Amino acid sequence: GAAADRRQPAVARLATAVATLEAQPGAVAPALATTEELTATNPTTVSLATRGAAAAPGPLPRVLAEIPLAPEGATLIDFRLDTAANRLYVTDSVGHLYVLDATTQERLATLPVAGELTLDPTHQRLYVAPADSYYLDAPAISVVDTTALTITASISNATHLALDPDQNRLFVGNRLSLANEENGPGLRILDADTLDVIAESSQTGIPVY
């Protein structure tokens, strides 16, 4: 009806404008990249041939090694690469921290702590926080000396940790839950060397620095 009639001139003008652009001398339409088919060059790489595009991507990731760690039925929780010491740190769900040589994958140590990992390579320390999603009666964060590969200290009443490596400080707190949302412990700021409390706040929850 009338609505359709009102649309027709606009459509006609658009078609005319496109036709005029194409007909103008010297007018160049935008170039559209044409992608050709993917071609497998070997079992682990793919070559992408694109006309007018940048260089083709490099080889795809591939498995270099499979390292048996956690016992049957357990799962791995966290993983960190220590480039300064050329080590891998891996934790599992049954209370183990595995330390591996990053080159040979040889197991260097197994320590009786597990959880989320925070690495401080400057001060040769690794922090292992429980970071569990359920309430813990006595949560603690373990401090590991990455040179001696020993547990050197424990930060009590904390489930999560954030690191300030430049000022050598730790922010520790607890995940909120129904069990502690009314009177849960607040945030503490610690000296990373001595673990002395520098400051405290009544704010509860997981610290993020």
PDB file of C-alpha atoms in Angstrom:
ATOM      1  CA  GLY A   1       0.000   0.000   0.000  1.00  0.00           C
ATOM      2  CA  ALA A   2       1.082   3.516   0.829  1.00  0.00           C
ATOM      3  CA  ALA A   3       3.978   2.334   3.033  1.00  0.00           C
ATOM      4  CA  ALA A   4       5.340   0.198   0.241  1.00  0.00           C
ATOM      5  CA  ASP A   5       5.026   3.119  -2.188  1.00  0.00           C
ATOM      6  CA  ARG A   6       7.082   5.351   0.140  1.00  0.00           C
ATOM      7  CA  ARG A   7       9.904   2.806   0.247  1.00  0.00           C
ATOM      8  CA  GLN A   8      10.180   2.424  -3.516  1.00  0.00           C
ATOM      9  CA  PRO A   9      11.820   5.829  -4.291  1.00  0.00           C
ATOM     10  CA  ALA A  10      14.492   5.241  -1.629  1.00  0.00           C
ATOM     11  CA  VAL A  11      15.286   1.835  -3.076  1.00  0.00           C
ATOM     12  CA  ALA A  12      15.408   3.301  -6.548  1.00  0.00           C
ATOM     13  CA  ARG A  13      17.790   6.072  -5.450  1.00  0.00           C
ATOM     14  CA  LEU A  14      20.089   3.552  -3.763  1.00  0.00           C
ATOM     15  CA  ALA A  15      20.191   1.399  -6.880  1.00  0.00           C
ATOM     16  CA  THR A  16      20.873   4.454  -9.049  1.00  0.00           C
ATOM     17  CA  ALA A  17      23.698   5.627  -6.780  1.00  0.00           C
ATOM     18  CA  VAL A  18      25.402   2.238  -6.876  1.00  0.00           C
ATOM     19  CA  ALA A  19      25.022   2.039 -10.620  1.00  0.00           C
ATOM     20  CA  THR A  20      26.396   5.556 -11.042  1.00  0.00           C
ATOM     21  CA  LEU A  21      29.431   4.773  -8.881  1.00  0.00           C
ATOM     22  CA  GLU A  22      30.193   1.700 -10.902  1.00  0.00           C
ATOM     23  CA  ALA A  23      29.837   3.605 -14.144  1.00  0.00           C
ATOM     24  CA  GLN A  24      32.065   6.573 -13.216  1.00  0.00           C
ATOM     25  CA  PRO A  25      35.418   6.623 -15.004  1.00  0.00           C
ATOM     26  CA  GLY A  26      38.258   5.802 -12.687  1.00  0.00           C
ATOM     27  CA  ALA A  27      35.990   4.629  -9.854  1.00  0.00           C
ATOM     28  CA  VAL A  28      37.454   1.646  -8.060  1.00  0.00           C
ATOM     29  CA  ALA A  29      35.269  -0.670  -6.029  1.00  0.00           C
ATOM     30  CA  PRO A  30      36.608  -1.756  -2.602  1.00  0.00           C
ATOM     31  CA  ALA A  31      38.796  -4.811  -2.910  1.00  0.00           C
ATOM     32  CA  LEU A  32      37.390  -7.905  -1.260  1.00  0.00           C
ATOM     33  CA  ALA A  33      39.885 -10.462   0.027  1.00  0.00           C
ATOM     34  CA  THR A  34      39.193 -13.840  -1.472  1.00  0.00           C
ATOM     35  CA  THR A  35      40.084 -16.782   0.720  1.00  0.00           C
ATOM     36  CA  GLU A  36      40.930 -20.008  -0.996  1.00  0.00           C
ATOM     37  CA  GLU A  37      40.655 -23.447   0.505  1.00  0.00           C
ATOM     38  CA  LEU A  38      42.666 -24.667   3.479  1.00  0.00           C
ATOM     39  CA  THR A  39      45.385 -27.041   2.412  1.00  0.00           C
ATOM     40  CA  ALA A  40      46.985 -29.501   4.849  1.00  0.00           C
ATOM     41  CA  THR A  41      50.740 -29.534   4.357  1.00  0.00           C
ATOM     42  CA  ASN A  42      51.484 -32.166   7.004  1.00  0.00           C
ATOM     43  CA  PRO A  43      49.578 -33.713   9.932  1.00  0.00           C
ATOM     44  CA  THR A  44      50.364 -30.795  12.264  1.00  0.00           C
ATOM     45  CA  THR A  45      50.268 -27.699  10.060  1.00  0.00           C
ATOM     46  CA  VAL A  46      47.758 -25.954   7.854  1.00  0.00           C
ATOM     47  CA  SER A  47      48.454 -23.543   5.002  1.00  0.00           C
ATOM     48  CA  LEU A  48      45.932 -20.726   4.525  1.00  0.00           C
ATOM     49  CA  ALA A  49      46.155 -19.249   1.020  1.00  0.00           C
ATOM     50  CA  THR A  50      44.573 -15.781   0.959  1.00  0.00           C
ATOM     51  CA  ARG A  51      44.827 -13.530  -2.073  1.00  0.00           C
ATOM     52  CA  GLY A  52      46.202 -10.150  -1.035  1.00  0.00           C
ATOM     53  CA  ALA A  53      46.502 -11.084   2.650  1.00  0.00           C
ATOM     54  CA  ALA A  54      49.446 -11.151   5.051  1.00  0.00           C
ATOM     55  CA  ALA A  55      51.763 -14.106   5.473  1.00  0.00           C
ATOM     56  CA  ALA A  56      50.149 -17.428   6.290  1.00  0.00           C
ATOM     57  CA  PRO A  57      50.035 -18.435   9.965  1.00  0.00           C
ATOM     58  CA  GLY A  58      52.764 -20.621  11.416  1.00  0.00           C
ATOM     59  CA  PRO A  59      52.511 -24.251  12.484  1.00  0.00           C
ATOM     60  CA  LEU A  60      49.741 -25.295  14.817  1.00  0.00           C
ATOM     61  CA  PRO A  61      50.480 -26.307  18.434  1.00  0.00           C
ATOM     62  CA  ARG A  62      51.300 -29.938  18.960  1.00  0.00           C
ATOM     63  CA  VAL A  63      51.827 -32.188  21.970  1.00  0.00           C
ATOM     64  CA  LEU A  64      55.496 -32.364  22.965  1.00  0.00           C
ATOM     65  CA  ALA A  65      55.148 -34.583  26.035  1.00  0.00           C
ATOM     66  CA  GLU A  66      52.586 -36.145  28.319  1.00  0.00           C
ATOM     67  CA  ILE A  67      53.647 -36.214  31.964  1.00  0.00           C
ATOM     68  CA  PRO A  68      51.806 -38.499  34.403  1.00  0.00           C
ATOM     69  CA  LEU A  69      51.362 -36.645  37.696  1.00  0.00           C
ATOM     70  CA  ALA A  70      48.123 -36.892  39.679  1.00  0.00           C
ATOM     71  CA  PRO A  71      46.939 -40.319  40.826  1.00  0.00           C
ATOM     72  CA  GLU A  72      43.984 -41.974  39.141  1.00  0.00           C
ATOM     73  CA  GLY A  73      40.722 -40.200  39.887  1.00  0.00           C
ATOM     74  CA  ALA A  74      42.394 -36.869  40.755  1.00  0.00           C
ATOM     75  CA  THR A  75      42.465 -33.735  38.641  1.00  0.00           C
ATOM     76  CA  LEU A  76      45.007 -30.983  38.095  1.00  0.00           C
ATOM     77  CA  ILE A  77      44.143 -27.602  39.630  1.00  0.00           C
ATOM     78  CA  ASP A  78      46.741 -25.046  38.593  1.00  0.00           C
ATOM     79  CA  PHE A  79      49.946 -24.638  36.581  1.00  0.00           C
ATOM     80  CA  ARG A  80      52.750 -22.050  36.534  1.00  0.00           C
ATOM     81  CA  LEU A  81      55.902 -21.716  34.459  1.00  0.00           C
ATOM     82  CA  ASP A  82      58.923 -20.256  36.253  1.00  0.00           C
ATOM     83  CA  THR A  83      61.070 -19.033  33.360  1.00  0.00           C
ATOM     84  CA  ALA A  84      63.807 -17.725  35.663  1.00  0.00           C
ATOM     85  CA  ALA A  85      64.335 -21.126  37.287  1.00  0.00           C
ATOM     86  CA  ASN A  86      63.206 -23.138  34.228  1.00  0.00           C
ATOM     87  CA  ARG A  87      60.645 -25.047  36.285  1.00  0.00           C
ATOM     88  CA  LEU A  88      57.010 -26.038  36.126  1.00  0.00           C
ATOM     89  CA  TYR A  89      54.722 -25.984  39.169  1.00  0.00           C
ATOM     90  CA  VAL A  90      51.546 -28.052  39.076  1.00  0.00           C
ATOM     91  CA  THR A  91      48.973 -28.777  41.793  1.00  0.00           C
ATOM     92  CA  ASP A  92      46.355 -31.522  41.942  1.00  0.00           C
ATOM     93  CA  SER A  93      43.067 -32.097  43.739  1.00  0.00           C
ATOM     94  CA  VAL A  94      44.482 -34.505  46.334  1.00  0.00           C
ATOM     95  CA  GLY A  95      46.992 -32.232  48.036  1.00  0.00           C
ATOM     96  CA  HIS A  96      50.169 -32.319  45.930  1.00  0.00           C
ATOM     97  CA  LEU A  97      52.458 -29.684  44.446  1.00  0.00           C
ATOM     98  CA  TYR A  98      54.693 -31.095  41.714  1.00  0.00           C
ATOM     99  CA  VAL A  99      57.904 -29.329  40.693  1.00  0.00           C
ATOM    100  CA  LEU A 100      59.293 -30.294  37.288  1.00  0.00           C
ATOM    101  CA  ASP A 101      62.288 -29.353  35.186  1.00  0.00           C
ATOM    102  CA  ALA A 102      60.778 -27.405  32.287  1.00  0.00           C
ATOM    103  CA  THR A 103      63.230 -28.850  29.758  1.00  0.00           C
ATOM    104  CA  THR A 104      63.452 -32.513  30.690  1.00  0.00           C
ATOM    105  CA  GLN A 105      60.097 -32.792  32.546  1.00  0.00           C
ATOM    106  CA  GLU A 106      61.980 -34.587  35.342  1.00  0.00           C
ATOM    107  CA  ARG A 107      60.151 -34.421  38.673  1.00  0.00           C
ATOM    108  CA  LEU A 108      62.320 -32.443  41.096  1.00  0.00           C
ATOM    109  CA  ALA A 109      60.056 -32.476  44.148  1.00  0.00           C
ATOM    110  CA  THR A 110      56.570 -33.246  45.418  1.00  0.00           C
ATOM    111  CA  LEU A 111      55.297 -31.114  48.304  1.00  0.00           C
ATOM    112  CA  PRO A 112      52.174 -31.719  50.438  1.00  0.00           C
ATOM    113  CA  VAL A 113      50.271 -28.562  49.467  1.00  0.00           C
ATOM    114  CA  ALA A 114      47.769 -27.791  46.729  1.00  0.00           C
ATOM    115  CA  GLY A 115      45.585 -25.029  45.386  1.00  0.00           C
ATOM    116  CA  GLU A 116      45.872 -21.940  43.212  1.00  0.00           C
ATOM    117  CA  LEU A 117      49.411 -20.747  42.521  1.00  0.00           C
ATOM    118  CA  THR A 118      50.917 -17.256  42.647  1.00  0.00           C
ATOM    119  CA  LEU A 119      54.563 -17.035  41.604  1.00  0.00           C
ATOM    120  CA  ASP A 120      56.985 -14.326  42.732  1.00  0.00           C
ATOM    121  CA  PRO A 121      60.149 -15.108  40.726  1.00  0.00           C
ATOM    122  CA  THR A 122      61.931 -11.965  41.919  1.00  0.00           C
ATOM    123  CA  HIS A 123      61.921 -13.179  45.532  1.00  0.00           C
ATOM    124  CA  GLN A 124      62.003 -16.918  44.706  1.00  0.00           C
ATOM    125  CA  ARG A 125      58.646 -17.611  46.340  1.00  0.00           C
ATOM    126  CA  LEU A 126      55.558 -19.539  45.325  1.00  0.00           C
ATOM    127  CA  TYR A 127      52.254 -19.071  47.161  1.00  0.00           C
ATOM    128  CA  VAL A 128      49.754 -21.920  47.261  1.00  0.00           C
ATOM    129  CA  ALA A 129      46.246 -20.802  48.259  1.00  0.00           C
ATOM    130  CA  PRO A 130      43.306 -23.148  48.892  1.00  0.00           C
ATOM    131  CA  ALA A 131      40.903 -20.846  46.984  1.00  0.00           C
ATOM    132  CA  ASP A 132      38.121 -23.401  47.478  1.00  0.00           C
ATOM    133  CA  SER A 133      34.549 -22.606  46.516  1.00  0.00           C
ATOM    134  CA  TYR A 134      33.223 -24.020  49.800  1.00  0.00           C
ATOM    135  CA  TYR A 135      33.702 -22.877  53.383  1.00  0.00           C
ATOM    136  CA  LEU A 136      36.852 -23.966  55.216  1.00  0.00           C
ATOM    137  CA  ASP A 137      37.156 -23.919  59.009  1.00  0.00           C
ATOM    138  CA  ALA A 138      40.888 -23.140  59.069  1.00  0.00           C
ATOM    139  CA  PRO A 139      42.112 -22.098  55.621  1.00  0.00           C
ATOM    140  CA  ALA A 140      45.803 -21.288  55.144  1.00  0.00           C
ATOM    141  CA  ILE A 141      48.096 -20.180  52.330  1.00  0.00           C
ATOM    142  CA  SER A 142      51.457 -21.950  52.085  1.00  0.00           C
ATOM    143  CA  VAL A 143      54.683 -20.182  51.153  1.00  0.00           C
ATOM    144  CA  VAL A 144      57.216 -22.230  49.153  1.00  0.00           C
ATOM    145  CA  ASP A 145      60.882 -21.330  48.717  1.00  0.00           C
ATOM    146  CA  THR A 146      61.486 -22.057  45.032  1.00  0.00           C
ATOM    147  CA  THR A 147      65.253 -22.285  45.516  1.00  0.00           C
ATOM    148  CA  ALA A 148      65.257 -24.833  48.335  1.00  0.00           C
ATOM    149  CA  LEU A 149      61.898 -26.337  47.267  1.00  0.00           C
ATOM    150  CA  THR A 150      60.618 -26.334  50.837  1.00  0.00           C
ATOM    151  CA  ILE A 151      57.552 -24.962  52.584  1.00  0.00           C
ATOM    152  CA  THR A 152      58.828 -22.056  54.675  1.00  0.00           C
ATOM    153  CA  ALA A 153      55.688 -20.471  56.146  1.00  0.00           C
ATOM    154  CA  SER A 154      51.903 -20.525  56.368  1.00  0.00           C
ATOM    155  CA  ILE A 155      49.462 -17.603  56.303  1.00  0.00           C
ATOM    156  CA  SER A 156      46.505 -18.588  58.463  1.00  0.00           C
ATOM    157  CA  ASN A 157      42.861 -17.666  58.032  1.00  0.00           C
ATOM    158  CA  ALA A 158      43.085 -16.794  54.340  1.00  0.00           C
ATOM    159  CA  THR A 159      41.880 -18.481  51.173  1.00  0.00           C
ATOM    160  CA  HIS A 160      43.026 -16.058  48.462  1.00  0.00           C
ATOM    161  CA  LEU A 161      46.099 -13.976  47.774  1.00  0.00           C
ATOM    162  CA  ALA A 162      47.077 -11.071  45.518  1.00  0.00           C
ATOM    163  CA  LEU A 163      50.723 -10.125  45.042  1.00  0.00           C
ATOM    164  CA  ASP A 164      52.319  -6.669  44.830  1.00  0.00           C
ATOM    165  CA  PRO A 165      55.848  -7.652  43.701  1.00  0.00           C
ATOM    166  CA  ASP A 166      57.102  -4.083  43.262  1.00  0.00           C
ATOM    167  CA  GLN A 167      56.471  -3.175  46.902  1.00  0.00           C
ATOM    168  CA  ASN A 168      56.947  -6.737  48.159  1.00  0.00           C
ATOM    169  CA  ARG A 169      53.482  -6.922  49.734  1.00  0.00           C
ATOM    170  CA  LEU A 170      50.730  -9.501  49.937  1.00  0.00           C
ATOM    171  CA  PHE A 171      46.985  -8.915  50.063  1.00  0.00           C
ATOM    172  CA  VAL A 172      45.176 -11.842  51.698  1.00  0.00           C
ATOM    173  CA  GLY A 173      41.471 -12.392  52.236  1.00  0.00           C
ATOM    174  CA  ASN A 174      38.649 -14.896  52.167  1.00  0.00           C
ATOM    175  CA  ARG A 175      35.956 -15.792  49.698  1.00  0.00           C
ATOM    176  CA  LEU A 176      32.520 -14.723  50.918  1.00  0.00           C
ATOM    177  CA  SER A 177      30.136 -17.540  51.742  1.00  0.00           C
ATOM    178  CA  LEU A 178      26.916 -18.007  53.676  1.00  0.00           C
ATOM    179  CA  ALA A 179      29.005 -19.164  56.631  1.00  0.00           C
ATOM    180  CA  ASN A 180      31.111 -16.010  56.920  1.00  0.00           C
ATOM    181  CA  GLU A 181      29.299 -13.174  55.137  1.00  0.00           C
ATOM    182  CA  GLU A 182      28.148 -11.582  58.420  1.00  0.00           C
ATOM    183  CA  ASN A 183      31.397 -11.719  60.391  1.00  0.00           C
ATOM    184  CA  GLY A 184      34.057 -12.904  57.972  1.00  0.00           C
ATOM    185  CA  PRO A 185      37.680 -11.821  58.371  1.00  0.00           C
ATOM    186  CA  GLY A 186      38.662  -8.673  56.521  1.00  0.00           C
ATOM    187  CA  LEU A 187      41.525  -7.921  54.170  1.00  0.00           C
ATOM    188  CA  ARG A 188      45.106  -7.955  55.467  1.00  0.00           C
ATOM    189  CA  ILE A 189      48.174  -6.410  53.837  1.00  0.00           C
ATOM    190  CA  LEU A 190      51.378  -8.242  54.751  1.00  0.00           C
ATOM    191  CA  ASP A 191      55.081  -7.643  54.337  1.00  0.00           C
ATOM    192  CA  ALA A 192      56.080 -10.465  52.012  1.00  0.00           C
ATOM    193  CA  ASP A 193      59.439 -11.057  53.710  1.00  0.00           C
ATOM    194  CA  THR A 194      58.315 -11.146  57.341  1.00  0.00           C
ATOM    195  CA  LEU A 195      54.566 -11.763  56.894  1.00  0.00           C
ATOM    196  CA  ASP A 196      53.971  -9.004  59.435  1.00  0.00           C
ATOM    197  CA  VAL A 197      50.617  -7.226  59.072  1.00  0.00           C
ATOM    198  CA  ILE A 198      51.075  -3.742  57.596  1.00  0.00           C
ATOM    199  CA  ALA A 199      47.405  -2.792  57.480  1.00  0.00           C
ATOM    200  CA  GLU A 200      43.934  -4.284  57.826  1.00  0.00           C
ATOM    201  CA  SER A 201      40.512  -3.513  56.441  1.00  0.00           C
ATOM    202  CA  SER A 202      37.045  -4.718  57.388  1.00  0.00           C
ATOM    203  CA  GLN A 203      36.302  -5.269  53.698  1.00  0.00           C
ATOM    204  CA  THR A 204      35.779  -8.969  53.080  1.00  0.00           C
ATOM    205  CA  GLY A 205      36.130 -10.987  49.882  1.00  0.00           C
ATOM    206  CA  ILE A 206      38.769 -12.075  47.375  1.00  0.00           C
ATOM    207  CA  PRO A 207      41.589  -9.506  46.954  1.00  0.00           C
ATOM    208  CA  VAL A 208      42.584  -8.434  43.442  1.00  0.00           C
ATOM    209  CA  TYR A 209      45.617  -6.187  42.956  1.00  0.00           C
TER     210      TYR A 209
END
